[in-house]
Coordinates of N, CA and C (backbone and C1' of nucleotides) in Angstrom, one line a residue:
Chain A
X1 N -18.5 -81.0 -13.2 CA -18.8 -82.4 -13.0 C -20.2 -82.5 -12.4
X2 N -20.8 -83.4 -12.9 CA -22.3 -83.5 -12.8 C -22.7 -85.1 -11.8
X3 N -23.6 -85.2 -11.4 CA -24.2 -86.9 -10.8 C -25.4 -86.5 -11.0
X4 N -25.3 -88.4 -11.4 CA -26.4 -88.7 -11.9 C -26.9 -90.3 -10.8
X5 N -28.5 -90.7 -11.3 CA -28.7 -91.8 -11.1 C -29.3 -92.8 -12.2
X6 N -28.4 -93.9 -12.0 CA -29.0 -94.6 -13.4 C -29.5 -95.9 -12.8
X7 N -30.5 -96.6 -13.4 CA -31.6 -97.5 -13.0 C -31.1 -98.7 -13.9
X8 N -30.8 -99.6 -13.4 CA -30.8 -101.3 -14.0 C -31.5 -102.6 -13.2
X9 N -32.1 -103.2 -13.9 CA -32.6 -104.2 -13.5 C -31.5 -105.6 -13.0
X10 N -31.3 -105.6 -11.8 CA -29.9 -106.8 -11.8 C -30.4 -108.2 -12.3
X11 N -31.5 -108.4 -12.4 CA -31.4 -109.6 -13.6 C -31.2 -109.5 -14.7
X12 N -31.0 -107.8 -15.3 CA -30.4 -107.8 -16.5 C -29.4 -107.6 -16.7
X13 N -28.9 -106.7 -15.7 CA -27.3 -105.9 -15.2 C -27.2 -105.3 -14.4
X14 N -26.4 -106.2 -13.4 CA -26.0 -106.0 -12.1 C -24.9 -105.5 -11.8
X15 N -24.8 -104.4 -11.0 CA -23.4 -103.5 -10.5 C -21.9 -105.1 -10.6
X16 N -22.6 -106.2 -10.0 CA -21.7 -107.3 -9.9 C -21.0 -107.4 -11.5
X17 N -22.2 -107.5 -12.4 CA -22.0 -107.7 -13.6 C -21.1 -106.1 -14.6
X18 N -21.1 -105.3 -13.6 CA -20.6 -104.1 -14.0 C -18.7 -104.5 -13.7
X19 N -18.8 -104.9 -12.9 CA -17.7 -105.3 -11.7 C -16.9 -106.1 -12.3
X20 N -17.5 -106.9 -13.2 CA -17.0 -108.2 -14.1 C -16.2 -107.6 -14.6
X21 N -17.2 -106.8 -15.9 CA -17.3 -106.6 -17.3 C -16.0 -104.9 -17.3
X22 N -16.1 -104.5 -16.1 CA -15.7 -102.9 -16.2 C -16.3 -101.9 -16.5
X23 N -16.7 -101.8 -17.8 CA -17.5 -100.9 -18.2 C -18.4 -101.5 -19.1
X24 N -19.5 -100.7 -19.5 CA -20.6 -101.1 -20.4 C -21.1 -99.7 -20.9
X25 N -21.6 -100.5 -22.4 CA -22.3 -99.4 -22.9 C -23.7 -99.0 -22.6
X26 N -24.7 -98.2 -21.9 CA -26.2 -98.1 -21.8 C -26.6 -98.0 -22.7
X27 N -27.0 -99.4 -23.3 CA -27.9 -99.2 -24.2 C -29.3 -99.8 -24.0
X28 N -30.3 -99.7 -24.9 CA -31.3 -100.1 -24.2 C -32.1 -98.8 -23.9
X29 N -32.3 -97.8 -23.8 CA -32.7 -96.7 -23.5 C -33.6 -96.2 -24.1
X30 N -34.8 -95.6 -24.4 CA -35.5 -96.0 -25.3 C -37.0 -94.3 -25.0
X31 N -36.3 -93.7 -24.1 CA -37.0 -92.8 -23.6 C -36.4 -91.5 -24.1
X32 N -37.2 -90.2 -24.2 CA -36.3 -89.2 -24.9 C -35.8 -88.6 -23.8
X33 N -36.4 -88.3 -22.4 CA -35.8 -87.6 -21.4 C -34.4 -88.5 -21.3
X34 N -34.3 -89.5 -20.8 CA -33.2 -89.8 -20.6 C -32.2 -90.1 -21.3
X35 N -32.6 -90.1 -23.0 CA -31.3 -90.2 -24.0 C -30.8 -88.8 -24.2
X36 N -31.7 -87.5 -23.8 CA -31.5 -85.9 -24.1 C -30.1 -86.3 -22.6
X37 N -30.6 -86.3 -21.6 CA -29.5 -86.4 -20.7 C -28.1 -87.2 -21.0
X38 N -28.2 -88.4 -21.5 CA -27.0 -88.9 -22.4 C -26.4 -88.0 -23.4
X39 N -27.1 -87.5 -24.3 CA -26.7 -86.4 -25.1 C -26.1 -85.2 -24.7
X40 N -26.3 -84.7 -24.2 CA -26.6 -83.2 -24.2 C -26.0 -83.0 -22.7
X41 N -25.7 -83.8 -21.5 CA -25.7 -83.5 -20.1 C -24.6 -84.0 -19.7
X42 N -24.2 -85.8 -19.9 CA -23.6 -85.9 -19.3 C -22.1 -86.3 -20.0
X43 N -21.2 -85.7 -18.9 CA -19.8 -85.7 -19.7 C -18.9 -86.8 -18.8
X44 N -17.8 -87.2 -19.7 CA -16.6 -87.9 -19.2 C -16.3 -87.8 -17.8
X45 N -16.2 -88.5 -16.4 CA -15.8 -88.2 -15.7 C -17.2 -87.9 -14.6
X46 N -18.6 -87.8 -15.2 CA -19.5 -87.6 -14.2 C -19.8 -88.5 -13.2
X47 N -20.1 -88.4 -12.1 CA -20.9 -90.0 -11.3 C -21.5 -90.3 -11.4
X48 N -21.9 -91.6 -11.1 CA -23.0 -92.2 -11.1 C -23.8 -93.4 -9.8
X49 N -25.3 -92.8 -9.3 CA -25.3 -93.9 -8.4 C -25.8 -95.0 -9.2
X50 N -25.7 -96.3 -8.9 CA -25.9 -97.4 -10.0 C -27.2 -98.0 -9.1
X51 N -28.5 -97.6 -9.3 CA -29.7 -98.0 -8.8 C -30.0 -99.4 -9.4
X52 N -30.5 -100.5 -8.7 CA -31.2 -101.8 -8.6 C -32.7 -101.5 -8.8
X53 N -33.4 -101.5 -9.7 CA -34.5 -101.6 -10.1 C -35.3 -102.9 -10.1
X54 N -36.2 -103.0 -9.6 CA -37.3 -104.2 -9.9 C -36.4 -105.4 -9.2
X55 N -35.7 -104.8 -7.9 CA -35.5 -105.8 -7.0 C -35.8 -106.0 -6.0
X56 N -35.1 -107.1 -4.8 CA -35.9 -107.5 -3.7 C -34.6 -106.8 -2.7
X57 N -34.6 -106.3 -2.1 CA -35.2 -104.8 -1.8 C -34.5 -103.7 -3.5
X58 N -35.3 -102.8 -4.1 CA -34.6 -101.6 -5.0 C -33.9 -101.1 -4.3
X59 N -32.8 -100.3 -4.8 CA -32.0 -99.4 -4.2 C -30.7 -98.9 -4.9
X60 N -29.9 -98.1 -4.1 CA -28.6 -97.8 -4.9 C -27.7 -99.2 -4.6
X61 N -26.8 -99.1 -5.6 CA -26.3 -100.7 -4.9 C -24.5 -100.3 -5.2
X62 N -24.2 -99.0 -5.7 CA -22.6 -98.4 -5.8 C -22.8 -97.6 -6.7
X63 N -21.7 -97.6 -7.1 CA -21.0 -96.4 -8.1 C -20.2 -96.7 -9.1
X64 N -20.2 -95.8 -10.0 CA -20.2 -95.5 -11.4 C -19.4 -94.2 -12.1
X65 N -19.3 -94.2 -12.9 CA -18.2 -93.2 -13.1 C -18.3 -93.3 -15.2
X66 N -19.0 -92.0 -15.7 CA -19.2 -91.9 -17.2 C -17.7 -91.7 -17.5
X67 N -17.5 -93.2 -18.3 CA -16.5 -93.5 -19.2 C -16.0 -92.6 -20.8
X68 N -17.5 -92.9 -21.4 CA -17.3 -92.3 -23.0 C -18.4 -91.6 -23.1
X69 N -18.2 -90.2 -23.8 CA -19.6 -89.2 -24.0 C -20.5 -90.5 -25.4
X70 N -21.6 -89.6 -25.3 CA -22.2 -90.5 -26.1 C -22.2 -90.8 -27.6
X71 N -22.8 -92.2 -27.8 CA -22.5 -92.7 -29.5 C -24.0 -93.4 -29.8
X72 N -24.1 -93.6 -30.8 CA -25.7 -94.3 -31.7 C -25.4 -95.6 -30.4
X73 N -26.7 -95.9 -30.3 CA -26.8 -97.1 -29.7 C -27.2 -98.0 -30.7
X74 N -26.3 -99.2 -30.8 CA -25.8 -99.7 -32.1 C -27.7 -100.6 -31.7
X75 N -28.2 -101.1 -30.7 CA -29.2 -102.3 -30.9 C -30.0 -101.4 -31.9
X76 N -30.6 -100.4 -32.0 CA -31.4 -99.7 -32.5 C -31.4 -100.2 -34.3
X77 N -29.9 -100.5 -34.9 CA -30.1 -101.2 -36.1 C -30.0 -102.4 -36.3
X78 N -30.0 -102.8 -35.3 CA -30.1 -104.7 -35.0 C -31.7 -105.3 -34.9
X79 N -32.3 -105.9 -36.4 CA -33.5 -106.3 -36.4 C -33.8 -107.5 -35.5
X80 N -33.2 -107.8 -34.5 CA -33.2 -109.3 -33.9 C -33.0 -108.9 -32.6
X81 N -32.8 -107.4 -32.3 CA -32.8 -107.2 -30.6 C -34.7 -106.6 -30.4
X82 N -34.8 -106.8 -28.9 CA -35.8 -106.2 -28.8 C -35.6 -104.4 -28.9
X83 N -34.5 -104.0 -29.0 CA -34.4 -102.4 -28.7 C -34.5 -102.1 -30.4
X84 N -34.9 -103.0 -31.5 CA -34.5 -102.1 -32.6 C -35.4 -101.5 -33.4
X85 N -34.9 -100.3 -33.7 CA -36.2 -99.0 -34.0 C -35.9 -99.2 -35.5
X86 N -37.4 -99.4 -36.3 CA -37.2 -99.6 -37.6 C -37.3 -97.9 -38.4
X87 N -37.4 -96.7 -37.7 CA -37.3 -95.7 -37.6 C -35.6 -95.0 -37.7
X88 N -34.7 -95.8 -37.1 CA -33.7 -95.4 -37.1 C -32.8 -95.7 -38.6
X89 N -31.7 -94.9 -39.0 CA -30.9 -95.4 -39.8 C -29.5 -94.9 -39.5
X90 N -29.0 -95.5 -40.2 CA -27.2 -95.4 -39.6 C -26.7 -93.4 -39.9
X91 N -27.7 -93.0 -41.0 CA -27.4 -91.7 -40.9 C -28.1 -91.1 -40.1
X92 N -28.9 -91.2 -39.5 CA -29.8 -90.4 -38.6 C -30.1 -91.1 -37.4
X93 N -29.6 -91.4 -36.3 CA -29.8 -92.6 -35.4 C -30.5 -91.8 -34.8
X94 N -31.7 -92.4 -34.1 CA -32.6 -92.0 -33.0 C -31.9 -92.0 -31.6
X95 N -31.4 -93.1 -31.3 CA -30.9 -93.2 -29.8 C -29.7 -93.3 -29.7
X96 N -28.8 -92.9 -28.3 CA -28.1 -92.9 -27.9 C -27.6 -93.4 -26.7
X97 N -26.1 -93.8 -26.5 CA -26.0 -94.0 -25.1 C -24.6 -93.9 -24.8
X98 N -24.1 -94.0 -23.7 CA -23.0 -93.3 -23.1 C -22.1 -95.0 -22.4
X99 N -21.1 -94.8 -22.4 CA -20.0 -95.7 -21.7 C -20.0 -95.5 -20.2
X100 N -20.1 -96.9 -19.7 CA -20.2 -97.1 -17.8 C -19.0 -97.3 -17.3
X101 N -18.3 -96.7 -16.5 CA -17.0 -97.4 -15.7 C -17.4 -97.7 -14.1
X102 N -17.5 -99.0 -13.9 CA -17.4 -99.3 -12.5 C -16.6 -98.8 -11.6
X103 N -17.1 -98.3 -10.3 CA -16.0 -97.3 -9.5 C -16.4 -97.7 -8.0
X104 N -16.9 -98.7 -7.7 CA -17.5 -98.9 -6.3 C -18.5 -99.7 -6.1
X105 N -18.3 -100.6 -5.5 CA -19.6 -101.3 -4.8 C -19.9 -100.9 -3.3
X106 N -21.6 -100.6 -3.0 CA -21.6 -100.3 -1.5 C -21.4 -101.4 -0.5
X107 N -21.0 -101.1 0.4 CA -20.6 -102.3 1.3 C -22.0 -103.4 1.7
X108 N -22.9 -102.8 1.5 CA -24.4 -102.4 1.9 C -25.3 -102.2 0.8
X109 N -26.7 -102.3 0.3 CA -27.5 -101.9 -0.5 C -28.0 -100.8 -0.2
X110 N -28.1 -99.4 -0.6 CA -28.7 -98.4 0.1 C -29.9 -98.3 -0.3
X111 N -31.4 -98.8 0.4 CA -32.5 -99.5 0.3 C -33.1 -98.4 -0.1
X112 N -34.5 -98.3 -1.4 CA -35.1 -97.3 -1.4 C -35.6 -96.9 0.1
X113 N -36.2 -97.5 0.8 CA -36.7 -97.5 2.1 C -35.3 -96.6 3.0
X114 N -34.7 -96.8 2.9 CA -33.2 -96.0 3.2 C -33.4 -94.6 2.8
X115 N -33.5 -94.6 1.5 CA -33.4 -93.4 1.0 C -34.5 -92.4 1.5
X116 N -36.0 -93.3 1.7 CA -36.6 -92.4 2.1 C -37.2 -92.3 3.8
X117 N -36.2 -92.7 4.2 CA -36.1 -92.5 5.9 C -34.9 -91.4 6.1
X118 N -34.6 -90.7 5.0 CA -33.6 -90.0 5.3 C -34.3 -88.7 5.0
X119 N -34.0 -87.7 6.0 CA -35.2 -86.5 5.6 C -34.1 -85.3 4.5
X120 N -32.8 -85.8 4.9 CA -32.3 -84.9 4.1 C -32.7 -85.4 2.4
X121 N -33.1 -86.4 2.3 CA -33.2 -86.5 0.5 C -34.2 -86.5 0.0
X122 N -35.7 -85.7 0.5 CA -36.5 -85.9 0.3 C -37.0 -85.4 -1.2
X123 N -36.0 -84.5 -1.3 CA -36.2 -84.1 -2.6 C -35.4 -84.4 -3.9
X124 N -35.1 -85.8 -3.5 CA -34.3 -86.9 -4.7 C -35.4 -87.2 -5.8
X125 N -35.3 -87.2 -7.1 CA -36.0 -87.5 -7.8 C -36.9 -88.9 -7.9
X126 N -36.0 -89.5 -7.3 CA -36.1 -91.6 -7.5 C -36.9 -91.5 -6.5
X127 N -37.4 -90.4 -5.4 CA -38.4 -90.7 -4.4 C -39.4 -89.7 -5.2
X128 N -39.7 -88.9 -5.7 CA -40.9 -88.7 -6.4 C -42.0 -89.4 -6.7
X129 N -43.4 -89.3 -6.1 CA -44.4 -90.3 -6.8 C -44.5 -90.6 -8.0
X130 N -44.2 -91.8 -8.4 CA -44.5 -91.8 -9.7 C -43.3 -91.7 -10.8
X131 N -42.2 -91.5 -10.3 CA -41.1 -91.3 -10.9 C -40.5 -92.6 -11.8
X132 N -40.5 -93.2 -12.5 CA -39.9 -93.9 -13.2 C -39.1 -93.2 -14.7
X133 N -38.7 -92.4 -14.5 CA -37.2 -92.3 -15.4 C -36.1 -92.8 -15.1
X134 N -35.6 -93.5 -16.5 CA -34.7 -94.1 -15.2 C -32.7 -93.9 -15.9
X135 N -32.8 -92.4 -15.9 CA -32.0 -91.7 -15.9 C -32.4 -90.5 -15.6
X136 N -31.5 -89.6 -14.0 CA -32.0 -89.0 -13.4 C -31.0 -88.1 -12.7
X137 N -30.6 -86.7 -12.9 CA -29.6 -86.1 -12.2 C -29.8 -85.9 -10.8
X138 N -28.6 -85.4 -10.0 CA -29.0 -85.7 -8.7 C -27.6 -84.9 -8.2
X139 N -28.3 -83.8 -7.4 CA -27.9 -83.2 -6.2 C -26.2 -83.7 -6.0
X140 N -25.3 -82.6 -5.8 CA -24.1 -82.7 -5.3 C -24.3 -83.7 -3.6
X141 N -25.2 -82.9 -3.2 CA -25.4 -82.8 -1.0 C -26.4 -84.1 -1.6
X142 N -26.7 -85.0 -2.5 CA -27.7 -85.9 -2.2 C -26.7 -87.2 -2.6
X143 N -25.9 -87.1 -3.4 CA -25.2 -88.1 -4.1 C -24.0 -88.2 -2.9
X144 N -23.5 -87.3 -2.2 CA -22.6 -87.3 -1.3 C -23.0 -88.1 0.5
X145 N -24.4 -88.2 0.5 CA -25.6 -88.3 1.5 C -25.7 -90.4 1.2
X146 N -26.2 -90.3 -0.5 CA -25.9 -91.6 -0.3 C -24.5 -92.2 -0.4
X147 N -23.7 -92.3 -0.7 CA -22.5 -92.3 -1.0 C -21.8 -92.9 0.4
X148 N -22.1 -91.6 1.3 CA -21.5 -92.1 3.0 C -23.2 -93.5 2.8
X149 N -24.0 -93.3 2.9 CA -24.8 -93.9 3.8 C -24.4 -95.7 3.1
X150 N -23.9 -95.8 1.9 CA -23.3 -96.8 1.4 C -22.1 -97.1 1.9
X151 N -21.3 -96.4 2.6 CA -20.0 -97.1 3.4 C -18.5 -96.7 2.7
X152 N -19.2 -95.8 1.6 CA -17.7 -95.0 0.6 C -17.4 -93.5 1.1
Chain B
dG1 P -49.3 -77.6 -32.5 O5' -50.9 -78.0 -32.6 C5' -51.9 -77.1 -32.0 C4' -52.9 -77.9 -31.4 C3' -52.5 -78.5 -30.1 O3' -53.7 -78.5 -29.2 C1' -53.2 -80.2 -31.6
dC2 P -53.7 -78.7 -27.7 O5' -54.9 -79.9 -27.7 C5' -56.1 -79.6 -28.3 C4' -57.0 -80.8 -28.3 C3' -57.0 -81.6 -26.9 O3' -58.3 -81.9 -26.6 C1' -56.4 -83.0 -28.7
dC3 P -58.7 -82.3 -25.1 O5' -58.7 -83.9 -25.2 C5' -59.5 -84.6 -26.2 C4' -59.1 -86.0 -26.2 C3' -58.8 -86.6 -24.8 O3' -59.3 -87.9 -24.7 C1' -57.0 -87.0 -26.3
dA4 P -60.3 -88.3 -23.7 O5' -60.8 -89.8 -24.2 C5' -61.2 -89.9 -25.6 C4' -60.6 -91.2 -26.1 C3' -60.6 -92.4 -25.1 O3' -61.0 -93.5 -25.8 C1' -58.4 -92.0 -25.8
dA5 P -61.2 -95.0 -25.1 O5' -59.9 -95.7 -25.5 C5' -59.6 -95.8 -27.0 C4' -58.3 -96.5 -27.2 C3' -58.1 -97.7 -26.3 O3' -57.6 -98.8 -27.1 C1' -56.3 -96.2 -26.0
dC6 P -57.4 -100.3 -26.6 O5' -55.8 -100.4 -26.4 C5' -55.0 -99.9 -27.5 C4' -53.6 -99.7 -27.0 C3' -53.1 -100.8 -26.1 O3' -52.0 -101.4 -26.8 C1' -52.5 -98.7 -25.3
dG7 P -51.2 -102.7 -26.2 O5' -49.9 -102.0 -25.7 C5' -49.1 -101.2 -26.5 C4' -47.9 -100.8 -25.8 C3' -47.2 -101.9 -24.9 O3' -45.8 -101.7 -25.1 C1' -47.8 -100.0 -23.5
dT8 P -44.8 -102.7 -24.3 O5' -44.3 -101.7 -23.1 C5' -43.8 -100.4 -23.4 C4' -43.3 -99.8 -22.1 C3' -42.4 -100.7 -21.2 O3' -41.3 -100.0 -20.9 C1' -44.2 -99.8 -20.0
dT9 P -40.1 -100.6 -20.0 O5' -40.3 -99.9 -18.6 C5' -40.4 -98.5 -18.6 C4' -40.7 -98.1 -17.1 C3' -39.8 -98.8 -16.1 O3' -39.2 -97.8 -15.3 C1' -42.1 -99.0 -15.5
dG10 P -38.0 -98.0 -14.4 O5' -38.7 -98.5 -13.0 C5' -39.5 -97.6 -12.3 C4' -40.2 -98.4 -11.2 C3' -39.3 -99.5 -10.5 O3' -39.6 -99.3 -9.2 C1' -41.3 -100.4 -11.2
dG11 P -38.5 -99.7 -8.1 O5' -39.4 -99.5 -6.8 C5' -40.3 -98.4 -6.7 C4' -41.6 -98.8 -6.0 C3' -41.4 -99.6 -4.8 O3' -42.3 -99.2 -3.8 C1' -42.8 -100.7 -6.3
dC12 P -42.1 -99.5 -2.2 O5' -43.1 -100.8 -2.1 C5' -44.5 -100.5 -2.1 C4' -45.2 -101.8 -2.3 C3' -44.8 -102.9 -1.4 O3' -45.6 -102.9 -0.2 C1' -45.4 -103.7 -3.6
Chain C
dG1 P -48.0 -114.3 -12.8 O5' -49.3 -113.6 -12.3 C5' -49.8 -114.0 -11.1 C4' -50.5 -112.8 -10.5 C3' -51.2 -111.9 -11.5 O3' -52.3 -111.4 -10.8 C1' -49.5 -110.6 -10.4
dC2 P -53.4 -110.5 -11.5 O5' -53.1 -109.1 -10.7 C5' -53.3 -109.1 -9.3 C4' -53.1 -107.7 -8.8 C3' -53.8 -106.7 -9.7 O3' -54.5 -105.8 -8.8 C1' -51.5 -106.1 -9.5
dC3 P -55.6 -104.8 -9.3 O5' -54.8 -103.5 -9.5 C5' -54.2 -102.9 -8.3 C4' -53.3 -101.8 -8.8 C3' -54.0 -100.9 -9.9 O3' -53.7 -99.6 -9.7 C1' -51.9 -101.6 -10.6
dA4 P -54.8 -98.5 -9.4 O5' -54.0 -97.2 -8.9 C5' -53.0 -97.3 -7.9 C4' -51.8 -96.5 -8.3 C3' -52.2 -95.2 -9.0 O3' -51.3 -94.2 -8.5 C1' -50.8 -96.4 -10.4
dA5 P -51.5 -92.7 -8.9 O5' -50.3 -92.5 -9.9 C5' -49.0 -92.7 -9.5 C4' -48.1 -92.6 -10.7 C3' -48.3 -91.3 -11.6 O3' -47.1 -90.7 -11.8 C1' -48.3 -93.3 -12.9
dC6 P -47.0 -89.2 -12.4 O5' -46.5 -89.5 -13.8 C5' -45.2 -90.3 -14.0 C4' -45.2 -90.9 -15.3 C3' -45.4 -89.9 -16.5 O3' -44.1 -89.7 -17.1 C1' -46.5 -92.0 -16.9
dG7 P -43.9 -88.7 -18.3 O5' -43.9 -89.7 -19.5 C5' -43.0 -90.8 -19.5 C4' -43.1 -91.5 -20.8 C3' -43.1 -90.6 -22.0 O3' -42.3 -91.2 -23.1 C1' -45.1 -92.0 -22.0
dT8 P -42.2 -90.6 -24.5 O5' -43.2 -91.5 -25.3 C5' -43.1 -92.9 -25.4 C4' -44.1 -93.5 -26.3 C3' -44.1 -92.8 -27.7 O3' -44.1 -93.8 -28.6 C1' -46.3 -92.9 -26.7
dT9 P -44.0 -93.5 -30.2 O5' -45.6 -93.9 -30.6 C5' -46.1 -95.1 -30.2 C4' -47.5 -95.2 -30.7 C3' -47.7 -94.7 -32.1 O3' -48.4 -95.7 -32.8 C1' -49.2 -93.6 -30.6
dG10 P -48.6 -95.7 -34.4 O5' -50.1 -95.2 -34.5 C5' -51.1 -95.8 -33.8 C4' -52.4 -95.0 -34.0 C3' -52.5 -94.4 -35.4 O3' -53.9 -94.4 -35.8 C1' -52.6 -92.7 -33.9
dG11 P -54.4 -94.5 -37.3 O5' -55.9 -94.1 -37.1 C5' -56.7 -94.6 -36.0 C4' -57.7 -93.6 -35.6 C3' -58.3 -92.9 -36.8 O3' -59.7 -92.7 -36.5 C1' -57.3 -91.3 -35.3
dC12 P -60.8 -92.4 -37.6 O5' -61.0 -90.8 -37.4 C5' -61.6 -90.3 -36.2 C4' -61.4 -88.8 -36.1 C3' -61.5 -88.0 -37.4 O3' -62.9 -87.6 -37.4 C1' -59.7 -87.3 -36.0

DNA sequence: GCCAACGTTGGC
DNA sequence: GCCAACGTTGGC
């Protein structure tokens, strides 16, 4: 079993909205590092910390739990989304994405500022300069680090 | 295959 | 809204 960290914008999808809905498909994805990791990495049953991107404060904001290995991400043949690749065809899909199960909200936001006041995580990817991928594996001892520091 | 130009991400 | 860092595109 593997962990991961996955990045959403909560104006577009929020852990809340995960919370609702149960699970979700990630789609939208549009990078090859991160669709190779959908493909190829992550399996049924892995974790996930569910990162807040491009918010007031960013951070982890709970947890996650990969529901379904991955399938074509259907926006890709939908000419009326912004995700759709005129490159793609139903025999050859370019992108991929994986099924979300909601498994936790932190009690707490664990604030990027959190994360990097913590000396044990320094070597977390999501604190790298510059790092915007925003699917990201992550440390047994670092996902367990935020995990307590969120109140689970 | 190089690399300049352009687009995107995401913290601040 | 700014802009640094990074990824992608396309001309050559």
């Amino acid at each position: 079993m593997k962990y991961w960290l996955m990045k959403s914008e909560p104006d577009v999808f929020s852990i809340d909205q995960l919370k609702k809905d149960s699970t979700t498909w990630w789609e939208g994805v549009r990078n090859y590092q991160a669709r190779n990791f959908m493909m190829k990495d992550m399996e049924v049953g892995d974790a996930v910390l569910f990162y807040h991107s491009n918010a007031t404060p960013p951070g982890v904001a709970g947890l996650a739990v990969i529901s379904k290995a991955a399938e074509p991400d259907q926006l890709q043949f939908d000419k009326k989304s912004e995700y759709f690749d005129p490159k793609a065809t139903k025999e050859k899909p370019i992108w991929y994405c994986v099924q979300v199960k909601y498994a936790d909200k932190f009690k707490e936001l664990v604030s990027l500022q959190d994360l990097r006041d913590n000396d044990k995580l320094k070597e977390m990817l999501v604190l790298a300069k510059g790092s915007r991928l925003s699917i990201q594996p992550v440390d047994k001892k670092h996902f367990d680090i935020v995990k307590k520091m969120g109140g689970l």
